[in-house]
Amino acid sequence: MNYQQILATIKSEMSSVKHTGKVASYIPELEKIPENKFGMHLYCMHSGHYSFGDNNERFSIQSISKVFALTRAMSLMGDELFTRVDVEPSGDPFNSLVQLEHENGIPRNPFINAGALVISDILISLLEDPKKDFLNFIHKITGSTDITVNTKVFNSEKKHSYRNAALLNLMKSFGNIENDIETVIDFYIYQCSIEMSCKELSSAFMMYANSGKLLPNNEQLLSSSKVKRINAIMQTCGFYDEAGEFSFRVGLPGKSGVGGGIVAVHPGQYAVAVWSPPLNPKGNSELGMHALERLTTLTGLSIF
Ligand code: GLN
C-alpha cells in the first residue's frame, strides 16, 4: 500500500473541507494557537513512518494524557482500580457533573475528567513523585527525553479550573478522593499541559497497537490483556459524547484532547496521530476526525 500517497490525498482533500470548528478558549493560552496548524503522522508496524504538515511541532496533549495516566495506574494496581472508576461510555460532555451525583461519585470511565481526576488521585497515593514518574514514562515510550510541560498552559488552566474543582469536591464528598483537592488538580493539569508532536504521539501509542510492547526492542511494558482493555475503553469512551460517531466514521480505538490532537490505533497495524486545533461542538478536532475517516476509508484498515 502506498501510504505516503494516501496521506498526500488526505492533505489535499482537507484543504477544501468546509469547517466551522473553534479553537478551545476556556483555557485562554490554548486560544493563542494558530487555527491553521495541521499535521498527521502514521507509524506502521511493518513499514515505518509517513507524515505531512506540522507533524513534528509539539502541542498541548490535554486529554490524550488520560490514556497514559490509566496505563500507569493499571500497571501499578489490579482490578480493584475499577471499584473507583467504571468502564461505561458516559454519553455526556467531558467535564459534566450530572452523572456523578446519581452514581455516588463513581465516574463513568477514566477518560472523562471526573475519571481522570480519580486516576490522578490514585497515582498520587501510590507514587512518591507522580509528576516525575509520569514524565519519565512518556520519555520511555517515545524515546524523546526533552518532552515537558508548557508552564504557560499549565498556569492558564490552573486559573480557570472551576469545573474540575467542582468534580473533585463532589467526588470527595462521596469518599472517592483521598488526597487534597489542590494536589489532585495540580497533578491532573500537569499531565494535560505536556506538549508532544504527532510523531511522538504515534510512537507513544505504538505500545497499544503492539500488545503492550515497545518498538523497536519489543520490551513488554504492559500485559497484552491490559492493553486489550485500554483499547476497549478508548473505543467506547475516547471521544465523550461523540464516541459512537467516531466509531461509526473512523472505526478505531482512539483518544482526543482539546489541544486539537487525536491519536488512534489499529492493533497489529499502526498508530496514527493528527493535529488541527479547531474543535467541533463536542470538543474533538473537526478536521482531525475528517482526516482519520479518510485514512481508514482509503486504506481499508479499520478494526471493523
Ligand atoms: N485539561 C482539560 C480539562 O480538564 C482537558 C479536556 C480535554 O482535553 N477534553 O478541561
Tab-separated table of C-alpha atoms and ligand atoms in Angstrom:
chain	number	residue	atom	x	y	z
A	1	MET	CA	0.000	0.000	0.000
A	2	ASN	CA	1.323	3.481	-0.870
A	3	TYR	CA	0.744	5.198	2.485
A	4	GLN	CA	2.617	8.379	1.551
A	5	GLN	CA	0.342	8.780	-1.474
A	6	ILE	CA	-2.740	8.217	0.700
A	7	LEU	CA	-1.557	10.866	3.158
A	8	ALA	CA	-0.949	13.302	0.289
A	9	THR	CA	-4.535	12.684	-0.884
A	10	ILE	CA	-5.878	13.328	2.627
A	11	LYS	CA	-3.864	16.549	2.894
A	12	SER	CA	-5.202	17.912	-0.366
A	13	GLU	CA	-8.797	16.841	0.391
A	14	MET	CA	-8.671	18.538	3.794
A	15	SER	CA	-7.712	21.877	2.259
A	16	SER	CA	-11.164	22.078	0.649
A	17	VAL	CA	-13.268	20.698	3.528
A	18	LYS	CA	-15.642	23.383	4.857
A	19	HIS	CA	-15.166	23.644	8.592
A	20	THR	CA	-16.717	25.662	11.382
A	21	GLY	CA	-14.721	24.455	14.411
A	22	LYS	CA	-13.374	26.785	17.094
A	23	VAL	CA	-10.065	26.652	18.939
A	24	ALA	CA	-10.613	25.922	22.675
A	25	SER	CA	-10.955	29.218	24.548
A	26	TYR	CA	-11.830	28.129	28.099
A	27	ILE	CA	-8.089	27.653	28.638
A	28	PRO	CA	-7.021	31.141	27.418
A	29	GLU	CA	-3.470	30.118	26.492
A	30	LEU	CA	-4.785	27.488	24.030
A	31	GLU	CA	-6.754	30.122	22.134
A	32	LYS	CA	-3.458	31.697	21.010
A	33	ILE	CA	-2.569	28.670	18.843
A	34	PRO	CA	-2.978	29.458	15.096
A	35	GLU	CA	-6.041	27.642	13.844
A	36	ASN	CA	-4.447	26.631	10.543
A	37	LYS	CA	-1.909	24.290	12.135
A	38	PHE	CA	-2.365	20.842	10.646
A	39	GLY	CA	-0.214	17.738	10.788
A	40	MET	CA	-0.564	13.984	10.568
A	41	HIS	CA	1.817	11.149	11.357
A	42	LEU	CA	1.226	7.492	10.594
A	43	TYR	CA	3.520	4.898	12.181
A	44	CYS	CA	3.025	1.469	10.611
A	45	MET	CA	4.333	-1.556	12.498
A	46	HIS	CA	5.586	-3.231	9.346
A	47	SER	CA	6.697	-0.351	7.140
A	48	GLY	CA	7.642	2.673	9.269
A	49	HIS	CA	6.758	6.373	9.230
A	50	TYR	CA	4.630	8.550	6.902
A	51	SER	CA	3.633	12.147	7.565
A	52	PHE	CA	2.733	15.620	6.364
A	53	GLY	CA	2.393	19.198	7.611
A	54	ASP	CA	3.082	20.185	11.213
A	55	ASN	CA	3.673	16.590	12.305
A	56	ASN	CA	6.857	17.500	14.176
A	57	GLU	CA	5.506	20.508	16.050
A	58	ARG	CA	4.631	19.986	19.713
A	59	PHE	CA	1.184	20.939	21.020
A	60	SER	CA	-0.776	20.536	24.236
A	61	ILE	CA	-1.804	16.892	24.563
A	62	GLN	CA	-4.604	17.716	27.055
A	63	SER	CA	-6.943	14.703	27.465
A	64	ILE	CA	-4.751	12.380	25.410
A	65	SER	CA	-2.740	12.261	28.661
A	66	LYS	CA	-5.644	10.328	30.241
A	67	VAL	CA	-4.541	7.202	28.334
A	68	PHE	CA	-1.016	7.426	29.767
A	69	ALA	CA	-2.348	8.008	33.295
A	70	LEU	CA	-4.661	4.979	33.049
A	71	THR	CA	-1.750	2.903	31.744
A	72	ARG	CA	0.419	3.859	34.746
A	73	ALA	CA	-2.430	3.141	37.176
A	74	MET	CA	-3.184	-0.257	35.570
A	75	SER	CA	0.466	-1.241	35.721
A	76	LEU	CA	0.595	-0.435	39.455
A	77	MET	CA	-2.807	-1.771	40.514
A	78	GLY	CA	-5.088	-4.723	39.771
A	79	ASP	CA	-8.827	-4.871	39.152
A	80	GLU	CA	-9.656	-3.017	42.391
A	81	LEU	CA	-8.913	0.107	40.338
A	82	PHE	CA	-12.304	-0.414	38.709
A	83	THR	CA	-14.140	-0.082	42.011
A	84	ARG	CA	-13.144	3.611	41.944
A	85	VAL	CA	-13.941	4.278	38.272
A	86	ASP	CA	-16.291	2.459	35.903
A	87	VAL	CA	-15.772	1.492	32.235
A	88	GLU	CA	-19.070	2.610	30.668
A	89	PRO	CA	-19.453	5.308	27.991
A	90	SER	CA	-20.847	8.484	29.526
A	91	GLY	CA	-22.769	9.985	26.603
A	92	ASP	CA	-22.105	13.325	28.323
A	93	PRO	CA	-19.536	16.101	27.752
A	94	PHE	CA	-16.020	15.527	29.104
A	95	ASN	CA	-16.406	17.894	32.056
A	96	SER	CA	-20.002	17.076	33.005
A	97	LEU	CA	-21.058	16.866	36.661
A	98	VAL	CA	-24.551	15.444	36.304
A	99	GLN	CA	-23.996	11.658	36.367
A	100	LEU	CA	-21.704	11.810	39.382
A	101	GLU	CA	-24.484	12.833	41.751
A	102	HIS	CA	-26.723	9.915	40.713
A	103	GLU	CA	-23.868	7.422	40.649
A	104	ASN	CA	-22.428	8.104	44.105
A	105	GLY	CA	-19.239	9.811	42.999
A	106	ILE	CA	-18.022	6.909	40.815
A	107	PRO	CA	-17.108	8.333	37.375
A	108	ARG	CA	-18.412	6.503	34.306
A	109	ASN	CA	-14.934	5.926	32.849
A	110	PRO	CA	-11.256	7.019	33.126
A	111	PHE	CA	-11.375	9.217	30.002
A	112	ILE	CA	-13.857	11.846	31.190
A	113	ASN	CA	-12.426	14.488	33.522
A	114	ALA	CA	-14.003	13.001	36.661
A	115	GLY	CA	-12.455	9.599	35.909
A	116	ALA	CA	-9.042	11.048	35.125
A	117	LEU	CA	-9.136	13.017	38.383
A	118	VAL	CA	-9.715	9.739	40.280
A	119	ILE	CA	-6.808	8.140	38.386
A	120	SER	CA	-4.643	11.152	39.322
A	121	ASP	CA	-5.665	10.723	42.972
A	122	ILE	CA	-4.698	7.024	42.819
A	123	LEU	CA	-1.280	7.806	41.282
A	124	ILE	CA	-0.604	10.470	43.932
A	125	SER	CA	-1.361	7.919	46.669
A	126	LEU	CA	0.839	5.230	45.086
A	127	LEU	CA	3.865	7.202	43.877
A	128	GLU	CA	6.487	9.240	45.682
A	129	ASP	CA	6.917	11.734	42.830
A	130	PRO	CA	3.949	11.305	40.452
A	131	LYS	CA	4.939	14.174	38.115
A	132	LYS	CA	8.441	12.812	37.637
A	133	ASP	CA	7.110	9.269	37.184
A	134	PHE	CA	4.603	10.471	34.576
A	135	LEU	CA	7.161	12.392	32.541
A	136	ASN	CA	9.670	9.521	32.788
A	137	PHE	CA	7.017	7.164	31.443
A	138	ILE	CA	6.400	9.423	28.433
A	139	HIS	CA	10.151	9.750	27.850
A	140	LYS	CA	10.445	5.970	27.882
A	141	ILE	CA	7.621	5.239	25.456
A	142	THR	CA	8.685	7.931	22.978
A	143	GLY	CA	12.467	7.922	23.361
A	144	SER	CA	12.218	11.762	23.434
A	145	THR	CA	13.664	12.812	26.798
A	146	ASP	CA	13.089	16.541	26.289
A	147	ILE	CA	9.269	16.275	26.280
A	148	THR	CA	7.978	18.528	29.042
A	149	VAL	CA	5.153	20.711	30.337
A	150	ASN	CA	4.223	24.097	28.861
A	151	THR	CA	4.102	26.210	32.033
A	152	LYS	CA	2.026	28.969	30.389
A	153	VAL	CA	-0.706	26.463	29.501
A	154	PHE	CA	-0.417	24.911	32.962
A	155	ASN	CA	-0.843	28.283	34.740
A	156	SER	CA	-3.610	29.341	32.374
A	157	GLU	CA	-5.686	26.214	33.064
A	158	LYS	CA	-4.984	26.398	36.809
A	159	LYS	CA	-6.586	29.833	36.971
A	160	HIS	CA	-9.733	28.503	35.280
A	161	SER	CA	-10.228	25.082	36.828
A	162	TYR	CA	-13.575	25.712	38.496
A	163	ARG	CA	-15.342	22.708	36.952
A	164	ASN	CA	-12.533	20.292	37.756
A	165	ALA	CA	-12.554	21.620	41.342
A	166	ALA	CA	-16.316	21.064	41.440
A	167	LEU	CA	-15.918	17.477	40.181
A	168	LEU	CA	-13.261	16.792	42.807
A	169	ASN	CA	-15.289	18.296	45.644
A	170	LEU	CA	-18.346	16.264	44.670
A	171	MET	CA	-16.338	13.026	44.465
A	172	LYS	CA	-14.586	13.782	47.763
A	173	SER	CA	-17.986	14.210	49.423
A	174	PHE	CA	-18.701	10.591	48.358
A	175	GLY	CA	-15.321	9.413	49.723
A	176	ASN	CA	-13.820	8.716	46.281
A	177	ILE	CA	-10.871	11.157	46.541
A	178	GLU	CA	-8.119	10.518	49.096
A	179	ASN	CA	-5.800	13.483	48.625
A	180	ASP	CA	-6.179	17.280	48.849
A	181	ILE	CA	-8.259	18.796	46.050
A	182	GLU	CA	-5.442	21.267	45.280
A	183	THR	CA	-2.824	18.492	44.964
A	184	VAL	CA	-5.006	16.433	42.611
A	185	ILE	CA	-5.884	19.409	40.370
A	186	ASP	CA	-2.230	20.362	40.167
A	187	PHE	CA	-1.141	16.871	39.035
A	188	TYR	CA	-4.066	16.470	36.627
A	189	ILE	CA	-3.382	19.816	34.908
A	190	TYR	CA	0.331	18.997	34.797
A	191	GLN	CA	-0.441	15.895	32.702
A	192	CYS	CA	-2.734	17.844	30.357
A	193	SER	CA	-0.112	20.594	29.818
A	194	ILE	CA	2.533	18.251	28.434
A	195	GLU	CA	3.428	19.008	24.826
A	196	MET	CA	4.128	16.349	22.203
A	197	SER	CA	4.175	16.219	18.408
A	198	CYS	CA	2.107	13.906	16.186
A	199	LYS	CA	5.283	11.940	15.528
A	200	GLU	CA	5.921	11.482	19.260
A	201	LEU	CA	2.288	10.605	19.964
A	202	SER	CA	2.242	7.935	17.277
A	203	SER	CA	5.421	6.424	18.776
A	204	ALA	CA	3.908	6.570	22.274
A	205	PHE	CA	0.722	4.846	21.111
A	206	MET	CA	2.573	2.099	19.271
A	207	MET	CA	2.518	0.072	22.505
A	208	TYR	CA	-1.318	-0.068	22.254
A	209	ALA	CA	-1.066	-1.304	18.659
A	210	ASN	CA	1.665	-3.788	19.568
A	211	SER	CA	0.073	-5.699	22.507
A	212	GLY	CA	1.900	-3.647	25.149
A	213	LYS	CA	5.367	-3.962	23.632
A	214	LEU	CA	7.617	-1.020	22.786
A	215	LEU	CA	9.180	-0.816	19.364
A	216	PRO	CA	11.899	-1.379	18.205
A	217	ASN	CA	13.115	-3.515	21.147
A	218	ASN	CA	9.785	-5.280	21.921
A	219	GLU	CA	10.102	-4.619	25.676
A	220	GLN	CA	6.777	-5.649	27.278
A	221	LEU	CA	5.572	-2.552	29.189
A	222	LEU	CA	2.044	-3.707	29.956
A	223	SER	CA	0.423	-7.127	29.575
A	224	SER	CA	-1.485	-7.711	26.347
A	225	SER	CA	-4.711	-8.328	28.287
A	226	LYS	CA	-4.432	-4.902	29.973
A	227	VAL	CA	-3.727	-3.273	26.609
A	228	LYS	CA	-6.821	-5.005	25.209
A	229	ARG	CA	-8.844	-3.356	27.992
A	230	ILE	CA	-7.340	0.103	27.429
A	231	ASN	CA	-8.116	-0.164	23.712
A	232	ALA	CA	-11.679	-1.196	24.561
A	233	ILE	CA	-12.102	1.866	26.778
A	234	MET	CA	-10.633	4.090	24.030
A	235	GLN	CA	-13.118	2.597	21.573
A	236	THR	CA	-16.167	3.147	23.788
A	237	CYS	CA	-15.172	6.272	25.754
A	238	GLY	CA	-12.312	8.055	23.942
A	239	PHE	CA	-14.495	10.818	22.465
A	240	TYR	CA	-17.031	11.504	25.249
A	241	ASP	CA	-20.493	12.066	23.779
A	242	GLU	CA	-19.069	11.546	20.297
A	243	ALA	CA	-17.605	8.072	20.906
A	244	GLY	CA	-20.329	6.435	18.831
A	245	GLU	CA	-19.807	8.870	15.959
A	246	PHE	CA	-16.032	8.311	15.987
A	247	SER	CA	-16.553	4.535	15.927
A	248	PHE	CA	-19.089	4.899	13.138
A	249	ARG	CA	-16.965	7.188	10.972
A	250	VAL	CA	-13.395	6.093	11.754
A	251	GLY	CA	-13.681	2.643	13.330
A	252	LEU	CA	-10.590	2.688	15.558
A	253	PRO	CA	-9.877	2.975	19.289
A	254	GLY	CA	-8.576	6.475	19.944
A	255	LYS	CA	-8.361	9.494	22.216
A	256	SER	CA	-8.770	13.203	21.639
A	257	GLY	CA	-7.702	16.329	23.520
A	258	VAL	CA	-8.898	19.944	23.467
A	259	GLY	CA	-5.463	20.966	22.128
A	260	GLY	CA	-6.770	19.610	18.805
A	261	GLY	CA	-4.909	16.310	18.820
A	262	ILE	CA	-6.367	12.865	18.144
A	263	VAL	CA	-4.437	9.592	18.369
A	264	ALA	CA	-5.860	6.273	17.163
A	265	VAL	CA	-4.549	2.730	16.855
A	266	HIS	CA	-5.192	-0.270	14.664
A	267	PRO	CA	-3.920	-3.206	16.767
A	268	GLY	CA	-1.363	-5.198	14.794
A	269	GLN	CA	-1.098	-2.489	12.111
A	270	TYR	CA	-0.421	1.117	13.060
A	271	ALA	CA	-0.677	4.109	15.369
A	272	VAL	CA	-1.690	7.470	13.888
A	273	ALA	CA	-1.810	10.998	15.287
A	274	VAL	CA	-3.389	14.090	13.765
A	275	TRP	CA	-3.428	17.714	14.939
A	276	SER	CA	-5.766	20.533	13.926
A	277	PRO	CA	-6.755	22.957	16.756
A	278	PRO	CA	-10.348	23.938	15.798
A	279	LEU	CA	-12.793	21.750	17.729
A	280	ASN	CA	-16.316	20.667	16.898
A	281	PRO	CA	-19.081	21.303	19.479
A	282	LYS	CA	-18.228	18.025	21.274
A	283	GLY	CA	-14.640	19.198	21.891
A	284	ASN	CA	-12.938	16.954	19.316
A	285	SER	CA	-10.735	18.173	16.444
A	286	GLU	CA	-13.054	18.717	13.490
A	287	LEU	CA	-10.513	18.260	10.693
A	288	GLY	CA	-8.743	15.547	12.696
A	289	MET	CA	-11.881	13.410	12.610
A	290	HIS	CA	-12.303	14.017	8.867
A	291	ALA	CA	-8.680	13.083	8.184
A	292	LEU	CA	-8.932	9.843	10.172
A	293	GLU	CA	-12.176	8.924	8.459
A	294	ARG	CA	-10.427	9.293	5.117
A	295	LEU	CA	-7.421	7.264	6.341
A	296	THR	CA	-9.490	4.217	7.310
A	297	THR	CA	-11.585	4.524	4.148
A	298	LEU	CA	-8.684	4.922	1.728
A	299	THR	CA	-6.553	2.193	3.365
A	300	GLY	CA	-9.482	-0.142	4.094
A	301	LEU	CA	-7.827	-0.603	7.506
A	302	SER	CA	-10.233	-0.089	10.380
A	303	ILE	CA	-10.933	-2.677	13.079
A	304	PHE	CA	-14.432	-3.315	11.682
B	1	GLN	N1	-7.379	19.959	30.649
B	1	GLN	C1	-8.648	19.877	30.008
B	1	GLN	C2	-9.774	19.974	31.018
B	1	GLN	O1	-9.693	19.467	32.080
B	1	GLN	C3	-8.715	18.599	29.217
B	1	GLN	C4	-10.027	18.410	28.496
B	1	GLN	C5	-9.920	17.698	27.168
B	1	GLN	O2	-8.871	17.652	26.514
B	1	GLN	N2	-11.042	17.199	26.699
B	1	GLN	O3	-10.766	20.595	30.783
